[in-house]
Short mmCIF file of C-alpha atoms and ligand atoms in Angstrom, two decimals:
data_model
loop_
_atom_site.label_atom_id
_atom_site.label_comp_id
_atom_site.label_asym_id
_atom_site.label_seq_id
_atom_site.Cartn_x
_atom_site.Cartn_y
_atom_site.Cartn_z
CA UNK E 584 0.00 0.00 0.00
CA UNK E 585 1.21 3.53 -0.82
CA UNK E 586 2.27 5.44 2.26
CA UNK E 587 0.20 8.57 2.88
CA UNK E 588 2.31 11.54 3.99
CA UNK E 589 -0.59 13.45 5.49
CA UNK E 590 -1.45 14.93 8.89
CA UNK E 591 -3.66 17.56 10.49
CA UNK E 592 -2.99 19.69 13.54
CA UNK E 593 -4.95 22.27 15.44
CA UNK E 594 -3.29 25.08 17.34
CA UNK E 595 -4.38 27.96 19.55
CA UNK E 596 -3.11 31.52 19.23
CA UNK E 597 -1.60 32.95 22.41
CA UNK E 598 -1.56 36.25 24.25
CA UNK E 599 1.72 37.46 25.71
CA UNK E 600 1.72 38.90 29.23
CA UNK E 601 5.41 39.73 28.74
CA UNK E 602 6.01 40.58 25.10
CA UNK E 603 8.52 39.36 22.55
CA UNK E 604 9.70 42.56 20.84
CA UNK E 605 12.96 42.73 18.91
CA UNK E 606 15.12 39.91 17.55
CA UNK E 607 18.69 39.14 18.48
CA UNK E 608 18.82 36.85 15.43
CA UNK E 609 16.20 37.70 12.79
CA UNK E 610 16.89 34.61 10.68
CA UNK E 611 16.34 32.19 13.56
CA UNK E 612 13.75 34.37 15.37
CA UNK E 613 15.80 34.48 18.55
CA UNK E 614 14.39 37.21 20.80
CA UNK E 615 16.18 39.77 22.93
CA UNK E 616 14.10 38.88 25.98
CA UNK E 617 12.11 36.07 27.59
CA UNK E 618 8.35 36.23 27.15
CA UNK E 619 5.35 34.76 28.99
CA UNK E 620 1.97 33.84 27.54
CA UNK E 621 -1.31 32.00 27.83
CA UNK E 622 -2.83 30.22 24.86
CA UNK E 623 -6.34 30.98 23.62
CA UNK E 624 -9.06 28.32 23.49
CA UNK E 625 -11.24 30.07 20.90
CA UNK E 626 -8.65 31.45 18.48
CA UNK E 627 -7.67 28.34 16.57
CA UNK E 628 -5.94 27.41 13.35
CA UNK E 629 -6.42 23.99 11.79
CA UNK E 630 -3.91 22.87 9.17
CA UNK E 631 -3.71 19.80 6.97
CA UNK E 632 -0.47 19.02 5.14
CA UNK E 633 -0.04 16.37 2.48
CA UNK E 634 3.32 15.68 0.83
CA UNK E 635 2.69 14.20 -2.58
CA UNK E 636 4.93 13.05 -5.46
CA UNK E 637 2.34 14.33 -7.98
CA UNK E 638 2.99 17.95 -7.00
CA UNK E 639 5.63 20.07 -8.75
CA UNK E 640 5.38 22.98 -6.30
CA UNK E 641 4.08 23.67 -2.79
CA UNK E 642 0.41 24.67 -2.88
CA UNK E 643 -0.69 26.68 0.12
CA UNK E 644 -4.08 28.10 0.98
CA UNK E 645 -5.12 30.03 4.07
CA UNK E 646 -8.80 30.66 4.67
CA UNK E 647 -9.69 29.45 1.17
CA UNK E 648 -7.20 31.83 -0.51
CA UNK E 649 -4.04 30.64 -2.23
CA UNK E 650 -1.01 32.50 -0.90
CA UNK E 651 2.08 33.55 -2.87
CA UNK E 652 5.24 35.68 -2.68
CA UNK E 653 6.80 36.38 0.72
CA UNK E 654 3.90 34.81 2.65
CA UNK E 655 4.38 31.61 0.69
CA UNK E 656 8.17 31.76 1.10
CA UNK E 657 7.73 31.79 4.86
CA UNK E 658 5.63 28.62 4.78
CA UNK E 659 7.91 26.93 2.24
CA UNK E 660 10.88 27.83 4.46
CA UNK E 661 9.41 25.83 7.33
CA UNK E 662 8.42 22.94 5.02
CA UNK E 663 12.04 22.88 3.76
CA UNK E 664 13.33 22.44 7.31
CA UNK E 665 11.00 19.47 7.77
CA UNK E 666 11.91 17.98 4.37
CA UNK E 667 15.61 18.28 5.15
CA UNK E 668 15.27 16.70 8.56
CA UNK E 669 13.22 13.75 7.27
CA UNK E 670 15.21 13.28 4.06
CA UNK E 671 11.95 13.18 2.08
CA UNK E 672 11.96 15.77 -0.69
CA UNK E 673 8.31 15.95 -1.75
CA UNK E 674 6.21 19.05 -2.41
CA UNK E 675 3.22 19.67 -0.20
CA UNK E 676 -0.37 20.76 -0.33
CA UNK E 677 -1.21 22.84 2.74
CA UNK E 678 -4.73 23.90 3.67
CA UNK E 679 -5.10 26.10 6.71
CA UNK E 680 -8.21 27.62 8.31
CA UNK E 681 -8.53 30.17 11.10
CA UNK E 682 -11.68 30.60 13.13
CA UNK E 683 -10.79 34.28 13.74
CA UNK E 684 -9.93 37.22 11.43
CA UNK E 685 -6.38 37.02 10.09
CA UNK E 686 -3.69 39.48 11.07
CA UNK E 687 -6.02 41.53 13.23
CA UNK E 688 -3.83 41.63 16.29
CA UNK E 689 -4.66 38.08 17.27
CA UNK E 690 -1.48 36.26 16.43
CA UNK E 691 -2.55 34.13 13.45
CA UNK E 692 1.12 33.57 12.64
CA UNK E 693 1.56 31.93 16.07
CA UNK E 694 -1.29 29.45 15.66
CA UNK E 695 -0.53 29.09 11.93
CA UNK E 696 3.13 28.17 12.21
CA UNK E 697 2.69 25.94 15.24
CA UNK E 698 -0.08 23.99 13.47
CA UNK E 699 2.15 23.79 10.38
CA UNK E 700 5.19 22.59 12.35
CA UNK E 701 3.27 19.74 13.97
CA UNK E 702 1.26 18.66 10.91
CA UNK E 703 4.21 18.79 8.48
CA UNK E 704 6.67 17.01 10.77
CA UNK E 705 4.10 14.36 11.61
CA UNK E 706 3.15 13.84 7.96
CA UNK E 707 6.79 13.03 7.16
CA UNK E 708 7.05 10.63 10.08
CA UNK E 709 9.23 12.76 12.36
CA UNK E 710 8.38 12.07 15.93
CA UNK E 711 9.57 15.27 17.56
CA UNK E 712 9.50 16.10 21.26
CA UNK E 713 7.60 19.17 22.53
CA UNK E 714 10.90 21.02 22.81
CA UNK E 715 11.89 20.17 19.23
CA UNK E 716 8.43 21.16 18.00
CA UNK E 717 8.61 24.46 19.86
CA UNK E 718 11.99 25.17 18.23
CA UNK E 719 10.68 24.23 14.79
CA UNK E 720 7.57 26.43 15.17
CA UNK E 721 9.79 29.33 16.30
CA UNK E 722 11.63 29.18 12.97
CA UNK E 723 8.31 30.02 11.24
CA UNK E 724 7.20 32.74 13.65
CA UNK E 725 8.74 33.50 17.02
CA UNK E 726 5.55 33.54 19.05
CA UNK E 727 4.48 30.21 17.48
CA UNK E 728 6.91 28.41 19.82
CA UNK E 729 4.61 29.36 22.73
CA UNK E 730 1.44 27.98 21.10
CA UNK E 731 2.89 24.44 21.25
CA UNK E 732 2.61 24.38 25.03
CA UNK E 733 -0.51 23.63 27.13
CA UNK E 734 -1.81 26.51 29.26
CA UNK E 735 0.77 29.06 30.41
CA UNK E 736 4.38 29.12 29.26
CA UNK E 737 7.65 30.98 29.21
CA UNK E 738 9.85 31.28 26.15
CA UNK E 739 13.44 31.61 27.29
CA UNK E 740 15.71 33.52 24.92
CA UNK E 741 18.43 30.88 25.00
CA UNK E 742 21.75 31.40 23.29
CA UNK E 743 21.15 29.66 19.99
CA UNK E 744 18.74 27.62 17.89
CA UNK E 745 18.65 24.63 20.24
CA UNK E 746 18.13 26.52 23.46
CA UNK E 747 15.45 29.06 22.42
CA UNK E 748 12.06 27.43 23.04
CA UNK E 749 8.97 27.65 25.21
CA UNK E 750 8.30 25.48 28.25
CA UNK E 751 5.24 25.15 30.43
CA UNK E 752 4.94 27.53 33.36
CA UNK E 753 1.58 26.22 34.60
CA UNK E 754 -1.18 23.89 33.43
CA UNK E 755 -4.34 25.41 31.86
CA UNK E 756 -6.35 24.94 35.04
CA UNK E 757 -3.71 26.40 37.41
CA UNK E 758 -5.44 29.76 37.38
CA UNK E 759 -8.86 30.45 35.81
CA UNK E 760 -8.02 33.53 33.80
CA UNK E 761 -9.81 34.60 30.64
CA UNK E 762 -8.91 36.75 27.67
CA UNK E 763 -11.91 38.54 26.19
CA UNK E 764 -10.65 39.79 22.84
CA UNK E 765 -12.44 42.98 21.80
CA UNK E 766 -12.23 43.30 18.02
CA UNK E 767 -12.19 46.91 16.91
CA UNK E 768 -11.13 46.55 13.34
CA UNK E 769 -11.29 43.55 11.04
CA UNK E 770 -9.06 45.15 8.38
CA UNK E 771 -5.59 43.72 7.93
CA UNK E 772 -3.14 45.79 9.91
CA UNK E 773 -0.71 47.82 7.81
CA UNK E 774 2.53 47.00 9.61
CA UNK E 775 3.12 43.43 10.66
CA UNK E 776 4.93 42.48 13.84
CA UNK E 777 7.92 41.26 11.82
CA UNK E 778 8.54 44.84 10.60
CA UNK E 779 7.95 46.11 14.15
CA UNK E 780 10.63 43.75 15.50
CA UNK E 781 13.14 45.16 12.99
CA UNK E 782 12.54 48.70 14.24
CA UNK E 783 12.45 47.85 17.96
CA UNK E 784 16.11 48.62 18.66
CA UNK E 785 15.79 52.09 17.06
CA UNK E 786 13.67 53.24 20.01
CA UNK E 787 15.74 55.25 22.49
CA UNK E 788 13.89 53.38 25.26
CA UNK E 789 14.72 49.87 24.04
CA UNK E 790 17.90 49.34 26.10
CA UNK E 791 16.14 50.68 29.17
CA UNK E 792 13.33 48.16 28.60
CA UNK E 793 15.80 45.26 28.37
CA UNK E 794 17.57 46.32 31.55
CA UNK E 795 14.34 46.48 33.52
CA UNK E 796 12.68 43.34 32.13
CA UNK E 797 14.27 40.65 34.33
CA UNK E 798 12.88 42.39 37.41
CA UNK E 799 9.44 42.81 35.79
CA UNK E 800 9.39 39.14 34.79
CA UNK E 801 10.27 38.14 38.33
CA UNK E 802 7.44 40.28 39.71
CA UNK E 803 4.82 39.10 37.22
CA UNK E 804 5.71 35.47 37.94
CA UNK E 805 5.38 36.08 41.68
CA UNK E 806 1.94 37.66 41.15
CA UNK E 807 0.95 34.78 38.84
CA UNK E 808 1.93 32.01 41.23
CA UNK E 809 0.36 33.84 44.17
CA UNK E 810 -2.79 34.34 42.01
CA UNK E 811 -2.69 38.00 42.97
CA UNK E 812 -4.86 39.33 40.15
CA UNK E 813 -4.49 43.03 40.99
CA UNK E 814 -0.68 42.93 41.06
CA UNK E 815 -0.67 40.73 37.96
CA UNK E 816 -3.04 43.03 36.06
CA UNK E 817 -1.04 46.15 36.85
CA UNK E 818 2.16 44.60 35.50
CA UNK E 819 0.30 43.29 32.47
CA UNK E 820 -0.86 46.79 31.51
CA UNK E 821 2.52 48.31 32.22
CA UNK E 822 4.06 45.79 29.81
CA UNK E 823 1.47 46.44 27.07
CA UNK E 824 2.10 50.17 27.28
CA UNK E 825 5.85 49.52 27.21
CA UNK E 826 5.56 47.57 23.94
CA UNK E 827 3.60 50.37 22.30
CA UNK E 828 5.97 52.97 23.71
CA UNK E 829 8.75 51.11 21.86
CA UNK E 830 6.71 51.02 18.64
CA UNK E 831 5.64 54.67 18.79
CA UNK E 832 9.19 55.85 19.51
CA UNK E 833 10.92 53.78 16.79
CA UNK E 834 12.33 55.35 13.64
CA UNK E 835 10.02 55.49 11.76
CA UNK E 836 7.33 55.33 14.43
CA UNK E 837 4.68 52.60 14.32
CA UNK E 838 1.15 53.23 15.57
CA UNK E 839 -0.88 50.07 16.02
CA UNK E 840 -3.78 51.65 17.89
CA UNK E 841 -6.90 53.17 16.37
CA UNK E 842 -9.64 55.27 17.99
CA UNK E 843 -11.39 52.10 19.10
CA UNK E 844 -8.29 50.99 21.02
CA UNK E 845 -8.32 54.22 23.02
CA UNK E 846 -12.07 53.98 23.67
CA UNK E 847 -11.61 50.50 25.14
CA UNK E 848 -8.62 51.53 27.29
CA UNK E 849 -10.69 54.32 28.84
CA UNK E 850 -13.60 51.96 29.36
CA UNK E 851 -11.34 49.45 31.16
CA UNK E 852 -10.26 52.17 33.59
CA UNK E 853 -13.92 53.06 34.21
CA UNK E 854 -15.01 49.43 34.71
CA UNK E 855 -12.24 48.98 37.26
CA UNK E 856 -13.35 52.06 39.15
CA UNK E 857 -16.84 50.57 39.21
CA UNK E 858 -15.53 47.36 40.76
CA UNK E 859 -15.02 45.08 37.74
CA UNK E 860 -11.45 43.68 37.89
CA UNK E 861 -10.16 43.72 34.31
CA UNK E 862 -6.87 44.79 32.71
CA UNK E 863 -5.87 45.29 29.08
CA UNK E 864 -3.03 44.09 26.92
CA UNK E 865 -2.49 44.81 23.22
CA UNK E 866 -0.29 43.11 20.62
CA UNK E 867 0.81 44.49 17.26
CA UNK E 868 -2.67 45.57 16.17
CA UNK E 869 -5.66 47.62 17.30
CA UNK E 870 -7.63 44.93 19.14
CA UNK E 871 -7.66 44.88 22.89
CA UNK E 872 -7.26 41.76 25.00
CA UNK E 873 -9.28 42.15 28.19
CA UNK E 874 -7.70 39.95 30.84
CA UNK E 875 -9.99 39.03 33.71
CA UNK E 876 -10.92 36.16 35.98
CA UNK E 877 -12.94 33.47 34.18
CA UNK E 878 -15.96 34.12 36.38
CA UNK E 879 -16.12 37.74 35.14
CA UNK E 880 -15.59 36.99 31.42
CA UNK E 881 -19.26 37.14 30.33
CA UNK E 882 -19.77 40.40 32.19
CA UNK E 883 -16.63 41.91 30.60
CA UNK E 884 -17.75 40.77 27.13
CA UNK E 885 -21.22 42.26 27.72
CA UNK E 886 -19.73 45.62 28.74
CA UNK E 887 -17.27 45.60 25.81
CA UNK E 888 -20.03 44.92 23.29
CA UNK E 889 -21.82 48.08 24.44
CA UNK E 890 -18.90 50.18 23.14
CA UNK E 891 -19.37 51.77 19.76
CA UNK E 892 -16.04 50.63 18.36
CA UNK E 893 -16.27 46.98 19.39
CA UNK E 894 -17.66 44.85 16.57
CA UNK E 895 -17.49 41.55 18.46
CA UNK E 896 -15.74 39.75 21.28
CA UNK E 897 -14.15 36.31 21.68
CA UNK E 898 -13.94 34.73 25.14
CA UNK E 899 -10.84 32.57 25.61
CA UNK E 900 -9.49 30.40 28.39
CA UNK E 901 -6.06 28.77 28.64
CA UNK E 902 -6.20 25.45 26.81
CA UNK E 903 -4.31 22.55 25.29
CA UNK E 904 -1.41 23.55 23.02
CA UNK E 905 -0.88 22.38 19.43
CA UNK E 906 -2.13 18.82 18.90
CA UNK E 907 -2.95 16.34 16.15
CA UNK E 908 -6.44 15.73 14.84
CA UNK E 909 -7.79 12.71 12.96
CA UNK E 910 -10.12 14.62 10.68
CA UNK E 911 -8.34 16.19 7.68
CA UNK E 912 -9.44 19.39 5.91
CA UNK E 913 -9.17 17.69 2.49
C1 DP6 M 1389 3.53 41.92 19.67
O1 DP6 M 1389 5.81 36.19 16.58
O2 DP6 M 1389 4.37 37.67 15.15
O3 DP6 M 1389 2.57 39.78 19.41
O4 DP6 M 1389 8.67 36.14 14.79
O5 DP6 M 1389 8.38 37.95 13.13
O6 DP6 M 1389 6.68 36.13 13.28
P1 DP6 M 1389 7.68 36.97 14.02
O7 DP6 M 1389 6.87 37.87 15.05
P2 DP6 M 1389 5.61 37.50 15.95
O8 DP6 M 1389 5.69 38.66 17.05
C2 DP6 M 1389 4.73 38.79 18.05
C3 DP6 M 1389 4.85 40.10 18.70
C4 DP6 M 1389 3.77 40.43 19.72
C5 DP6 M 1389 4.24 40.10 21.13
C6 DP6 M 1389 4.21 38.65 21.52
O9 DP6 M 1389 3.35 37.88 21.06
O10 DP6 M 1389 5.05 38.29 22.37
#
């Protein structure tokens, strides 16, 4: 019987509490600093990969659209790593579907490249460990290395390809946090995070950020393990503002926020004053991630939906990391 080189994986996006911003090695996606994240149960990418001798080129579609140029090169780059490692040089058909809007500030590259790393390596019979999978996913997109892991994780910078990967910090049920994503703008953002990373070191505040981060990471971990939501939330917001301070003070400056972002930030401050414990964090886009305790998530989503600039919300909990699925997309 002909061997079928086919596999499907599903992967969550993740939200960083401590952000990855700036690359020490842009080719290998090695960051300047450690980062900490939680993965997102309702922001998922499913990817099926089939390597097939009938194909003369890689064929890649994301959300029913065939991709080309630099987007395709990025996917092909990761497939090449898998082909090289397995010694099987076949072209692949890749079909990938997101259940959330692409490139809207929810890291579709994180869920996309982690799902690709697991499905492609599995299709070619590589039986990689979590650590190896996290490293492989990182080569596609830095933050993808964190989506591999269940629940909460830390990505340690490391000092080279083999030591820069994410490892679990706590299981999904360690602390019942939620991330209510408030979507303000479904348009594709104009400047991707990859471009933002390149500019990071041009900010006059970048060195200062790196010097202060180890202490901030220590404090946020203490708050996390003590389940001290107020201390945790304060640090979370401080870090989100720090990321955008870097972006806005780069040369040239990058502005990821829109009016909606500002409206939500003000609302969060008001909700807190009124006794609803919720804090914001924002990645490289206009959408706002409202971090709260799981028991308050519906209330937070209800309040967010009342705002003029919020088109919809997605409630997420920490969940299982990237995993295989029996049912293929084609
Ligand atoms: C702001 O992982 O998307 O979301 O490695 O170039 O693919 P590449 O960048 P990416 O950067 C994510 C940046 C961020 C912060 C974070 O998720 O830590």
